[in-house]
Amino acid sequence: MSSIESTAVPATSAERSQDLLYSLTEIKSRVQQTAGGRDVTLVAVSKYKPSSDVLACYNHGQRDFGENYVQELVDKAAQLPTDIRWHFIGTLQSNKAKILAAIPNLYAVQTVASVKAASGLDKALSNDRTAPLNVLIQVNTSGEDAKSGLSPLTPSTASEDAQLVTLARYIVTSCPRLRLQGLMTIGSVSESLAKDKPNHDFETLKETRDSLERILRNDRMVPATWGEDGKLLLSMGMSSDFEAALSAGSDIVRVGTGIFGERHKKGES
Ligand SMILES: *Cc1c(COP(=O)(O)O)cnc(C)c1O
């Protein structure tokens, strides 16, 4: 990007930049240690945090950032370096798909949960994009009313007409500009707090992924159109439980507070 663009973002104080370097380094090393050599992605969740914080982390080498709100993401993406990989992790309203799709360096939308949203994204994406947009289907593993996402699959409920299966097939067969990259869950706070036993939400997402992969393979769909080498990735784990998530097999962790500190705004998830 040009230096003219970068002047749109004021620099952080040296002290803030040091703090961010410290916490980012600590989280990265904990991720690395727990991942045990597996290739995992740390998404730095920067919602409500100023672009200057994002730029400081960028200058410390971080490239993957997550945002929950469409307008906030649009504004930040316009100001910040164009090689940032933006992950949209907020609730996706299908009428916002077009605005999201216009962000050239949008890397992934982790919260697709309807055919309408997938179709909206696919149709709105430009032919000029060099790579397909990664999408993850959000799964409501805890079954809480307040959480978005489709019902998980278990070996006994993994039926051909489950909504999740229908949506996955739709993305793979009918959305040429999307790549089904994996599944995402938020999980319940109580599961996250009960650290002495396996996290039920993480286990459920894994089971759902295994069932879905089996179904897609049986469909004999062209492997290149979904997953990484025919494997679907798992996006699970946040500040309070990313190590447990990585131990359970997570490929993508989304850490906000652990890097940027507490958020001070009402009404956030
Ligand atoms: C805010 C948010 C995060 C980050 O949460 P922290 O607890 O601050 O790490 C991760 N995933 C989603 C979907 C979020 O909304």
JSON list of C-alpha atoms in Angstrom, two decimals, residues 49-269:
[
{"chain": "A", "resi": 49, "resn": "LYS", "atom": "CA", "xyz": [-10.43, -1.50, 18.95]},
{"chain": "A", "resi": 50, "resn": "PRO", "atom": "CA", "xyz": [-8.97, 1.40, 16.96]},
{"chain": "A", "resi": 51, "resn": "SER", "atom": "CA", "xyz": [-7.25, 0.92, 13.61]},
{"chain": "A", "resi": 52, "resn": "SER", "atom": "CA", "xyz": [-4.05, 2.14, 15.26]},
{"chain": "A", "resi": 53, "resn": "ASP", "atom": "CA", "xyz": [-4.09, -1.01, 17.43]},
{"chain": "A", "resi": 54, "resn": "VAL", "atom": "CA", "xyz": [-4.53, -3.17, 14.33]},
{"chain": "A", "resi": 55, "resn": "LEU", "atom": "CA", "xyz": [-1.69, -1.37, 12.59]},
{"chain": "A", "resi": 56, "resn": "ALA", "atom": "CA", "xyz": [0.60, -1.87, 15.60]},
{"chain": "A", "resi": 57, "resn": "CYS", "atom": "CA", "xyz": [-0.08, -5.64, 15.53]},
{"chain": "A", "resi": 58, "resn": "TYR", "atom": "CA", "xyz": [0.40, -5.62, 11.77]},
{"chain": "A", "resi": 59, "resn": "ASN", "atom": "CA", "xyz": [3.77, -3.97, 12.25]},
{"chain": "A", "resi": 60, "resn": "HIS", "atom": "CA", "xyz": [4.59, -6.77, 14.70]},
{"chain": "A", "resi": 61, "resn": "GLY", "atom": "CA", "xyz": [3.86, -9.31, 11.94]},
{"chain": "A", "resi": 62, "resn": "GLN", "atom": "CA", "xyz": [0.20, -10.22, 12.53]},
{"chain": "A", "resi": 63, "resn": "ARG", "atom": "CA", "xyz": [-1.83, -10.59, 9.29]},
{"chain": "A", "resi": 64, "resn": "ASP", "atom": "CA", "xyz": [-5.14, -12.28, 10.26]},
{"chain": "A", "resi": 65, "resn": "PHE", "atom": "CA", "xyz": [-7.71, -10.04, 11.94]},
{"chain": "A", "resi": 66, "resn": "GLY", "atom": "CA", "xyz": [-11.36, -10.67, 12.83]},
{"chain": "A", "resi": 67, "resn": "GLU", "atom": "CA", "xyz": [-14.24, -8.21, 12.96]},
{"chain": "A", "resi": 68, "resn": "ASN", "atom": "CA", "xyz": [-17.89, -8.59, 14.00]},
{"chain": "A", "resi": 69, "resn": "TYR", "atom": "CA", "xyz": [-19.55, -5.53, 12.50]},
{"chain": "A", "resi": 70, "resn": "VAL", "atom": "CA", "xyz": [-19.82, -4.89, 8.78]},
{"chain": "A", "resi": 71, "resn": "GLN", "atom": "CA", "xyz": [-19.40, -1.12, 8.87]},
{"chain": "A", "resi": 72, "resn": "GLU", "atom": "CA", "xyz": [-16.47, -1.28, 11.29]},
{"chain": "A", "resi": 73, "resn": "LEU", "atom": "CA", "xyz": [-14.78, -3.80, 9.01]},
{"chain": "A", "resi": 74, "resn": "VAL", "atom": "CA", "xyz": [-15.43, -1.71, 5.90]},
{"chain": "A", "resi": 75, "resn": "ASP", "atom": "CA", "xyz": [-13.94, 1.37, 7.57]},
{"chain": "A", "resi": 76, "resn": "LYS", "atom": "CA", "xyz": [-10.87, -0.42, 8.89]},
{"chain": "A", "resi": 77, "resn": "ALA", "atom": "CA", "xyz": [-10.21, -2.31, 5.66]},
{"chain": "A", "resi": 78, "resn": "ALA", "atom": "CA", "xyz": [-10.22, 0.99, 3.75]},
{"chain": "A", "resi": 79, "resn": "GLN", "atom": "CA", "xyz": [-7.59, 2.51, 6.07]},
{"chain": "A", "resi": 80, "resn": "LEU", "atom": "CA", "xyz": [-5.28, -0.42, 6.74]},
{"chain": "A", "resi": 81, "resn": "PRO", "atom": "CA", "xyz": [-2.71, -2.36, 4.66]},
{"chain": "A", "resi": 82, "resn": "THR", "atom": "CA", "xyz": [-4.23, -4.37, 1.85]},
{"chain": "A", "resi": 83, "resn": "ASP", "atom": "CA", "xyz": [-2.38, -7.58, 2.65]},
{"chain": "A", "resi": 84, "resn": "ILE", "atom": "CA", "xyz": [-4.31, -8.01, 5.88]},
{"chain": "A", "resi": 85, "resn": "ARG", "atom": "CA", "xyz": [-6.52, -11.11, 5.77]},
{"chain": "A", "resi": 86, "resn": "TRP", "atom": "CA", "xyz": [-9.87, -10.02, 7.19]},
{"chain": "A", "resi": 87, "resn": "HIS", "atom": "CA", "xyz": [-12.15, -12.60, 8.77]},
{"chain": "A", "resi": 88, "resn": "PHE", "atom": "CA", "xyz": [-15.78, -11.65, 9.30]},
{"chain": "A", "resi": 89, "resn": "ILE", "atom": "CA", "xyz": [-16.96, -13.36, 12.49]},
{"chain": "A", "resi": 90, "resn": "GLY", "atom": "CA", "xyz": [-20.15, -11.46, 13.35]},
{"chain": "A", "resi": 91, "resn": "THR", "atom": "CA", "xyz": [-23.76, -12.34, 12.69]},
{"chain": "A", "resi": 92, "resn": "LEU", "atom": "CA", "xyz": [-24.25, -12.19, 8.94]},
{"chain": "A", "resi": 93, "resn": "GLN", "atom": "CA", "xyz": [-27.42, -10.60, 7.66]},
{"chain": "A", "resi": 94, "resn": "SER", "atom": "CA", "xyz": [-27.91, -11.52, 4.04]},
{"chain": "A", "resi": 95, "resn": "ASN", "atom": "CA", "xyz": [-28.66, -7.90, 3.12]},
{"chain": "A", "resi": 96, "resn": "LYS", "atom": "CA", "xyz": [-25.10, -7.01, 4.20]},
{"chain": "A", "resi": 97, "resn": "ALA", "atom": "CA", "xyz": [-23.48, -9.62, 1.98]},
{"chain": "A", "resi": 98, "resn": "LYS", "atom": "CA", "xyz": [-22.96, -7.16, -0.84]},
{"chain": "A", "resi": 99, "resn": "ILE", "atom": "CA", "xyz": [-21.11, -4.63, 1.34]},
{"chain": "A", "resi": 100, "resn": "LEU", "atom": "CA", "xyz": [-18.86, -7.36, 2.73]},
{"chain": "A", "resi": 101, "resn": "ALA", "atom": "CA", "xyz": [-18.16, -8.85, -0.67]},
{"chain": "A", "resi": 102, "resn": "ALA", "atom": "CA", "xyz": [-16.86, -5.49, -1.90]},
{"chain": "A", "resi": 103, "resn": "ILE", "atom": "CA", "xyz": [-13.87, -5.64, 0.49]},
{"chain": "A", "resi": 104, "resn": "PRO", "atom": "CA", "xyz": [-11.03, -6.87, -1.76]},
{"chain": "A", "resi": 105, "resn": "ASN", "atom": "CA", "xyz": [-8.97, -8.41, 1.02]},
{"chain": "A", "resi": 106, "resn": "LEU", "atom": "CA", "xyz": [-11.85, -10.10, 2.82]},
{"chain": "A", "resi": 107, "resn": "TYR", "atom": "CA", "xyz": [-10.32, -13.52, 3.39]},
{"chain": "A", "resi": 108, "resn": "ALA", "atom": "CA", "xyz": [-13.08, -15.47, 5.10]},
{"chain": "A", "resi": 109, "resn": "VAL", "atom": "CA", "xyz": [-16.64, -15.22, 6.32]},
{"chain": "A", "resi": 110, "resn": "GLN", "atom": "CA", "xyz": [-16.87, -17.57, 9.28]},
{"chain": "A", "resi": 111, "resn": "THR", "atom": "CA", "xyz": [-20.55, -17.15, 10.03]},
{"chain": "A", "resi": 112, "resn": "VAL", "atom": "CA", "xyz": [-22.50, -18.40, 7.03]},
{"chain": "A", "resi": 113, "resn": "ALA", "atom": "CA", "xyz": [-25.68, -20.13, 8.18]},
{"chain": "A", "resi": 114, "resn": "SER", "atom": "CA", "xyz": [-28.15, -19.94, 5.31]},
{"chain": "A", "resi": 115, "resn": "VAL", "atom": "CA", "xyz": [-28.41, -20.59, 1.59]},
{"chain": "A", "resi": 116, "resn": "LYS", "atom": "CA", "xyz": [-29.55, -17.00, 1.22]},
{"chain": "A", "resi": 117, "resn": "ALA", "atom": "CA", "xyz": [-26.35, -15.63, 2.82]},
{"chain": "A", "resi": 118, "resn": "ALA", "atom": "CA", "xyz": [-24.12, -17.94, 0.77]},
{"chain": "A", "resi": 119, "resn": "SER", "atom": "CA", "xyz": [-25.90, -17.08, -2.44]},
{"chain": "A", "resi": 120, "resn": "GLY", "atom": "CA", "xyz": [-25.78, -13.35, -1.63]},
{"chain": "A", "resi": 121, "resn": "LEU", "atom": "CA", "xyz": [-22.02, -13.49, -1.08]},
{"chain": "A", "resi": 122, "resn": "ASP", "atom": "CA", "xyz": [-21.37, -15.57, -4.17]},
{"chain": "A", "resi": 123, "resn": "LYS", "atom": "CA", "xyz": [-23.38, -13.31, -6.44]},
{"chain": "A", "resi": 124, "resn": "ALA", "atom": "CA", "xyz": [-21.89, -10.12, -5.03]},
{"chain": "A", "resi": 125, "resn": "LEU", "atom": "CA", "xyz": [-18.24, -11.17, -5.35]},
{"chain": "A", "resi": 126, "resn": "SER", "atom": "CA", "xyz": [-16.28, -9.67, -8.17]},
{"chain": "A", "resi": 127, "resn": "ASN", "atom": "CA", "xyz": [-14.91, -11.74, -11.02]},
{"chain": "A", "resi": 128, "resn": "ASP", "atom": "CA", "xyz": [-11.63, -9.91, -10.45]},
{"chain": "A", "resi": 129, "resn": "ARG", "atom": "CA", "xyz": [-10.93, -11.74, -7.20]},
{"chain": "A", "resi": 130, "resn": "THR", "atom": "CA", "xyz": [-7.87, -13.90, -7.59]},
{"chain": "A", "resi": 131, "resn": "ALA", "atom": "CA", "xyz": [-8.97, -16.50, -5.04]},
{"chain": "A", "resi": 132, "resn": "PRO", "atom": "CA", "xyz": [-12.36, -17.72, -3.90]},
{"chain": "A", "resi": 133, "resn": "LEU", "atom": "CA", "xyz": [-13.71, -16.34, -0.64]},
{"chain": "A", "resi": 134, "resn": "ASN", "atom": "CA", "xyz": [-13.38, -18.83, 2.20]},
{"chain": "A", "resi": 135, "resn": "VAL", "atom": "CA", "xyz": [-16.59, -19.52, 4.05]},
{"chain": "A", "resi": 136, "resn": "LEU", "atom": "CA", "xyz": [-17.20, -21.45, 7.23]},
{"chain": "A", "resi": 137, "resn": "ILE", "atom": "CA", "xyz": [-20.61, -22.64, 8.29]},
{"chain": "A", "resi": 138, "resn": "GLN", "atom": "CA", "xyz": [-21.50, -21.55, 11.80]},
{"chain": "A", "resi": 139, "resn": "VAL", "atom": "CA", "xyz": [-22.77, -24.36, 14.00]},
{"chain": "A", "resi": 140, "resn": "ASN", "atom": "CA", "xyz": [-24.71, -23.80, 17.20]},
{"chain": "A", "resi": 141, "resn": "THR", "atom": "CA", "xyz": [-23.06, -26.59, 19.16]},
{"chain": "A", "resi": 142, "resn": "SER", "atom": "CA", "xyz": [-24.48, -25.55, 22.53]},
{"chain": "A", "resi": 143, "resn": "GLY", "atom": "CA", "xyz": [-28.07, -25.17, 21.30]},
{"chain": "A", "resi": 144, "resn": "GLU", "atom": "CA", "xyz": [-28.45, -21.85, 23.13]},
{"chain": "A", "resi": 145, "resn": "ASP", "atom": "CA", "xyz": [-31.22, -19.64, 21.71]},
{"chain": "A", "resi": 146, "resn": "ALA", "atom": "CA", "xyz": [-28.98, -16.58, 21.79]},
{"chain": "A", "resi": 147, "resn": "LYS", "atom": "CA", "xyz": [-26.39, -18.18, 19.51]},
{"chain": "A", "resi": 148, "resn": "SER", "atom": "CA", "xyz": [-26.61, -18.23, 15.73]},
{"chain": "A", "resi": 149, "resn": "GLY", "atom": "CA", "xyz": [-25.78, -21.20, 13.61]},
{"chain": "A", "resi": 150, "resn": "LEU", "atom": "CA", "xyz": [-27.20, -24.45, 12.30]},
{"chain": "A", "resi": 151, "resn": "SER", "atom": "CA", "xyz": [-27.75, -27.60, 14.33]},
{"chain": "A", "resi": 152, "resn": "PRO", "atom": "CA", "xyz": [-24.77, -29.93, 14.60]},
{"chain": "A", "resi": 153, "resn": "LEU", "atom": "CA", "xyz": [-24.64, -33.40, 13.07]},
{"chain": "A", "resi": 154, "resn": "THR", "atom": "CA", "xyz": [-24.12, -36.48, 15.18]},
{"chain": "A", "resi": 155, "resn": "PRO", "atom": "CA", "xyz": [-23.66, -39.99, 13.77]},
{"chain": "A", "resi": 156, "resn": "SER", "atom": "CA", "xyz": [-27.35, -40.61, 14.43]},
{"chain": "A", "resi": 157, "resn": "THR", "atom": "CA", "xyz": [-28.69, -37.28, 13.12]},
{"chain": "A", "resi": 158, "resn": "ALA", "atom": "CA", "xyz": [-26.37, -36.87, 10.14]},
{"chain": "A", "resi": 159, "resn": "SER", "atom": "CA", "xyz": [-29.19, -37.26, 7.69]},
{"chain": "A", "resi": 160, "resn": "GLU", "atom": "CA", "xyz": [-29.13, -36.24, 4.09]},
{"chain": "A", "resi": 161, "resn": "ASP", "atom": "CA", "xyz": [-31.75, -33.57, 4.62]},
{"chain": "A", "resi": 162, "resn": "ALA", "atom": "CA", "xyz": [-30.14, -31.83, 7.61]},
{"chain": "A", "resi": 163, "resn": "GLN", "atom": "CA", "xyz": [-29.91, -28.07, 6.99]},
{"chain": "A", "resi": 164, "resn": "LEU", "atom": "CA", "xyz": [-26.16, -28.17, 7.44]},
{"chain": "A", "resi": 165, "resn": "VAL", "atom": "CA", "xyz": [-25.77, -30.79, 4.72]},
{"chain": "A", "resi": 166, "resn": "THR", "atom": "CA", "xyz": [-28.05, -28.89, 2.36]},
{"chain": "A", "resi": 167, "resn": "LEU", "atom": "CA", "xyz": [-26.10, -25.67, 2.89]},
{"chain": "A", "resi": 168, "resn": "ALA", "atom": "CA", "xyz": [-22.70, -27.35, 2.49]},
{"chain": "A", "resi": 169, "resn": "ARG", "atom": "CA", "xyz": [-23.81, -28.99, -0.76]},
{"chain": "A", "resi": 170, "resn": "TYR", "atom": "CA", "xyz": [-25.22, -25.72, -2.00]},
{"chain": "A", "resi": 171, "resn": "ILE", "atom": "CA", "xyz": [-21.92, -23.90, -1.38]},
{"chain": "A", "resi": 172, "resn": "VAL", "atom": "CA", "xyz": [-19.89, -26.65, -3.03]},
{"chain": "A", "resi": 173, "resn": "THR", "atom": "CA", "xyz": [-22.08, -27.12, -6.08]},
{"chain": "A", "resi": 174, "resn": "SER", "atom": "CA", "xyz": [-23.65, -23.71, -6.70]},
{"chain": "A", "resi": 175, "resn": "CYS", "atom": "CA", "xyz": [-21.26, -21.04, -5.40]},
{"chain": "A", "resi": 176, "resn": "PRO", "atom": "CA", "xyz": [-18.22, -20.95, -7.70]},
{"chain": "A", "resi": 177, "resn": "ARG", "atom": "CA", "xyz": [-16.73, -17.90, -5.97]},
{"chain": "A", "resi": 178, "resn": "LEU", "atom": "CA", "xyz": [-16.87, -19.48, -2.49]},
{"chain": "A", "resi": 179, "resn": "ARG", "atom": "CA", "xyz": [-14.77, -22.21, -1.01]},
{"chain": "A", "resi": 180, "resn": "LEU", "atom": "CA", "xyz": [-16.22, -24.18, 1.87]},
{"chain": "A", "resi": 181, "resn": "GLN", "atom": "CA", "xyz": [-13.28, -24.03, 4.24]},
{"chain": "A", "resi": 182, "resn": "GLY", "atom": "CA", "xyz": [-14.74, -25.46, 7.42]},
{"chain": "A", "resi": 183, "resn": "LEU", "atom": "CA", "xyz": [-17.02, -25.08, 10.40]},
{"chain": "A", "resi": 184, "resn": "MET", "atom": "CA", "xyz": [-17.11, -22.51, 13.18]},
{"chain": "A", "resi": 185, "resn": "THR", "atom": "CA", "xyz": [-18.62, -22.46, 16.66]},
{"chain": "A", "resi": 186, "resn": "ILE", "atom": "CA", "xyz": [-18.68, -20.06, 19.58]},
{"chain": "A", "resi": 187, "resn": "GLY", "atom": "CA", "xyz": [-19.70, -22.55, 22.26]},
{"chain": "A", "resi": 188, "resn": "SER", "atom": "CA", "xyz": [-21.17, -21.96, 25.69]},
{"chain": "A", "resi": 189, "resn": "VAL", "atom": "CA", "xyz": [-19.43, -20.12, 28.48]},
{"chain": "A", "resi": 190, "resn": "SER", "atom": "CA", "xyz": [-20.13, -22.91, 30.97]},
{"chain": "A", "resi": 191, "resn": "GLU", "atom": "CA", "xyz": [-18.36, -25.47, 28.78]},
{"chain": "A", "resi": 192, "resn": "SER", "atom": "CA", "xyz": [-15.45, -23.09, 28.51]},
{"chain": "A", "resi": 193, "resn": "LEU", "atom": "CA", "xyz": [-15.27, -22.68, 32.30]},
{"chain": "A", "resi": 194, "resn": "ALA", "atom": "CA", "xyz": [-15.39, -26.40, 33.09]},
{"chain": "A", "resi": 195, "resn": "LYS", "atom": "CA", "xyz": [-11.73, -26.97, 32.40]},
{"chain": "A", "resi": 196, "resn": "ASP", "atom": "CA", "xyz": [-11.47, -30.37, 34.06]},
{"chain": "A", "resi": 197, "resn": "LYS", "atom": "CA", "xyz": [-13.49, -32.22, 31.41]},
{"chain": "A", "resi": 198, "resn": "PRO", "atom": "CA", "xyz": [-13.58, -32.33, 27.60]},
{"chain": "A", "resi": 199, "resn": "ASN", "atom": "CA", "xyz": [-15.41, -29.35, 26.11]},
{"chain": "A", "resi": 200, "resn": "HIS", "atom": "CA", "xyz": [-18.69, -30.67, 24.76]},
{"chain": "A", "resi": 201, "resn": "ASP", "atom": "CA", "xyz": [-18.98, -27.93, 22.12]},
{"chain": "A", "resi": 202, "resn": "PHE", "atom": "CA", "xyz": [-15.54, -28.64, 20.70]},
{"chain": "A", "resi": 203, "resn": "GLU", "atom": "CA", "xyz": [-16.26, -32.37, 20.59]},
{"chain": "A", "resi": 204, "resn": "THR", "atom": "CA", "xyz": [-19.58, -31.70, 18.89]},
{"chain": "A", "resi": 205, "resn": "LEU", "atom": "CA", "xyz": [-18.01, -29.50, 16.21]},
{"chain": "A", "resi": 206, "resn": "LYS", "atom": "CA", "xyz": [-15.40, -32.16, 15.51]},
{"chain": "A", "resi": 207, "resn": "GLU", "atom": "CA", "xyz": [-18.05, -34.86, 15.21]},
{"chain": "A", "resi": 208, "resn": "THR", "atom": "CA", "xyz": [-20.08, -32.62, 12.91]},
{"chain": "A", "resi": 209, "resn": "ARG", "atom": "CA", "xyz": [-17.04, -32.00, 10.72]},
{"chain": "A", "resi": 210, "resn": "ASP", "atom": "CA", "xyz": [-16.30, -35.73, 10.47]},
{"chain": "A", "resi": 211, "resn": "SER", "atom": "CA", "xyz": [-19.90, -36.53, 9.51]},
{"chain": "A", "resi": 212, "resn": "LEU", "atom": "CA", "xyz": [-20.03, -33.74, 6.94]},
{"chain": "A", "resi": 213, "resn": "GLU", "atom": "CA", "xyz": [-16.74, -34.74, 5.35]},
{"chain": "A", "resi": 214, "resn": "ARG", "atom": "CA", "xyz": [-18.02, -38.29, 5.03]},
{"chain": "A", "resi": 215, "resn": "ILE", "atom": "CA", "xyz": [-21.20, -37.13, 3.34]},
{"chain": "A", "resi": 216, "resn": "LEU", "atom": "CA", "xyz": [-19.41, -34.78, 0.93]},
{"chain": "A", "resi": 217, "resn": "ARG", "atom": "CA", "xyz": [-16.93, -37.51, 0.01]},
{"chain": "A", "resi": 218, "resn": "ASN", "atom": "CA", "xyz": [-19.76, -39.91, -0.72]},
{"chain": "A", "resi": 219, "resn": "ASP", "atom": "CA", "xyz": [-21.23, -37.27, -2.99]},
{"chain": "A", "resi": 220, "resn": "ARG", "atom": "CA", "xyz": [-17.99, -37.54, -4.99]},
{"chain": "A", "resi": 221, "resn": "MET", "atom": "CA", "xyz": [-17.78, -33.81, -5.19]},
{"chain": "A", "resi": 222, "resn": "VAL", "atom": "CA", "xyz": [-14.66, -32.38, -6.75]},
{"chain": "A", "resi": 223, "resn": "PRO", "atom": "CA", "xyz": [-12.26, -32.21, -3.78]},
{"chain": "A", "resi": 224, "resn": "ALA", "atom": "CA", "xyz": [-10.76, -28.90, -4.89]},
{"chain": "A", "resi": 225, "resn": "THR", "atom": "CA", "xyz": [-14.01, -27.06, -4.23]},
{"chain": "A", "resi": 226, "resn": "TRP", "atom": "CA", "xyz": [-14.03, -27.68, -0.51]},
{"chain": "A", "resi": 227, "resn": "GLY", "atom": "CA", "xyz": [-11.66, -27.88, 2.41]},
{"chain": "A", "resi": 228, "resn": "GLU", "atom": "CA", "xyz": [-7.89, -27.93, 2.42]},
{"chain": "A", "resi": 229, "resn": "ASP", "atom": "CA", "xyz": [-6.78, -31.19, 0.80]},
{"chain": "A", "resi": 230, "resn": "GLY", "atom": "CA", "xyz": [-10.25, -32.59, 1.33]},
{"chain": "A", "resi": 231, "resn": "LYS", "atom": "CA", "xyz": [-10.28, -31.68, 5.03]},
{"chain": "A", "resi": 232, "resn": "LEU", "atom": "CA", "xyz": [-12.62, -29.15, 6.57]},
{"chain": "A", "resi": 233, "resn": "LEU", "atom": "CA", "xyz": [-11.06, -26.83, 9.14]},
{"chain": "A", "resi": 234, "resn": "LEU", "atom": "CA", "xyz": [-12.40, -26.14, 12.62]},
{"chain": "A", "resi": 235, "resn": "SER", "atom": "CA", "xyz": [-12.66, -22.57, 13.91]},
{"chain": "A", "resi": 236, "resn": "MET", "atom": "CA", "xyz": [-13.11, -22.81, 17.66]},
{"chain": "A", "resi": 237, "resn": "GLY", "atom": "CA", "xyz": [-11.49, -21.32, 20.74]},
{"chain": "A", "resi": 238, "resn": "MET", "atom": "CA", "xyz": [-11.35, -17.73, 22.06]},
{"chain": "A", "resi": 239, "resn": "SER", "atom": "CA", "xyz": [-9.27, -15.99, 24.74]},
{"chain": "A", "resi": 240, "resn": "SER", "atom": "CA", "xyz": [-10.56, -18.10, 27.61]},
{"chain": "A", "resi": 241, "resn": "ASP", "atom": "CA", "xyz": [-10.32, -21.50, 25.94]},
{"chain": "A", "resi": 242, "resn": "PHE", "atom": "CA", "xyz": [-8.10, -21.44, 22.85]},
{"chain": "A", "resi": 243, "resn": "GLU", "atom": "CA", "xyz": [-5.62, -23.88, 24.35]},
{"chain": "A", "resi": 244, "resn": "ALA", "atom": "CA", "xyz": [-8.37, -26.40, 25.11]},
{"chain": "A", "resi": 245, "resn": "ALA", "atom": "CA", "xyz": [-9.69, -25.87, 21.58]},
{"chain": "A", "resi": 246, "resn": "LEU", "atom": "CA", "xyz": [-6.28, -26.48, 20.03]},
{"chain": "A", "resi": 247, "resn": "SER", "atom": "CA", "xyz": [-5.84, -29.63, 22.09]},
{"chain": "A", "resi": 248, "resn": "ALA", "atom": "CA", "xyz": [-9.23, -30.74, 20.79]},
{"chain": "A", "resi": 249, "resn": "GLY", "atom": "CA", "xyz": [-8.09, -30.21, 17.19]},
{"chain": "A", "resi": 250, "resn": "SER", "atom": "CA", "xyz": [-8.92, -26.60, 16.33]},
{"chain": "A", "resi": 251, "resn": "ASP", "atom": "CA", "xyz": [-7.30, -25.13, 13.21]},
{"chain": "A", "resi": 252, "resn": "ILE", "atom": "CA", "xyz": [-8.36, -21.50, 13.67]},
{"chain": "A", "resi": 253, "resn": "VAL", "atom": "CA", "xyz": [-8.54, -19.69, 17.03]},
{"chain": "A", "resi": 254, "resn": "ARG", "atom": "CA", "xyz": [-10.08, -16.25, 17.45]},
{"chain": "A", "resi": 255, "resn": "VAL", "atom": "CA", "xyz": [-8.50, -14.23, 20.24]},
{"chain": "A", "resi": 256, "resn": "GLY", "atom": "CA", "xyz": [-9.58, -10.69, 21.14]},
{"chain": "A", "resi": 257, "resn": "THR", "atom": "CA", "xyz": [-9.25, -9.82, 24.82]},
{"chain": "A", "resi": 258, "resn": "GLY", "atom": "CA", "xyz": [-6.05, -11.83, 25.22]},
{"chain": "A", "resi": 259, "resn": "ILE", "atom": "CA", "xyz": [-4.32, -9.57, 22.70]},
{"chain": "A", "resi": 260, "resn": "PHE", "atom": "CA", "xyz": [-6.09, -6.21, 22.87]},
{"chain": "A", "resi": 261, "resn": "GLY", "atom": "CA", "xyz": [-7.38, -6.23, 26.46]},
{"chain": "A", "resi": 262, "resn": "GLU", "atom": "CA", "xyz": [-10.95, -5.71, 27.66]},
{"chain": "A", "resi": 263, "resn": "ARG", "atom": "CA", "xyz": [-13.50, -4.13, 25.32]},
{"chain": "A", "resi": 264, "resn": "HIS", "atom": "CA", "xyz": [-15.48, -1.21, 26.69]},
{"chain": "A", "resi": 265, "resn": "LYS", "atom": "CA", "xyz": [-18.72, -1.10, 24.84]},
{"chain": "A", "resi": 266, "resn": "LYS", "atom": "CA", "xyz": [-22.18, -2.34, 25.66]},
{"chain": "A", "resi": 267, "resn": "GLY", "atom": "CA", "xyz": [-24.09, -4.87, 23.61]},
{"chain": "A", "resi": 268, "resn": "GLU", "atom": "CA", "xyz": [-21.19, -6.88, 22.27]},
{"chain": "A", "resi": 269, "resn": "SER", "atom": "CA", "xyz": [-21.19, -10.64, 22.19]}
]
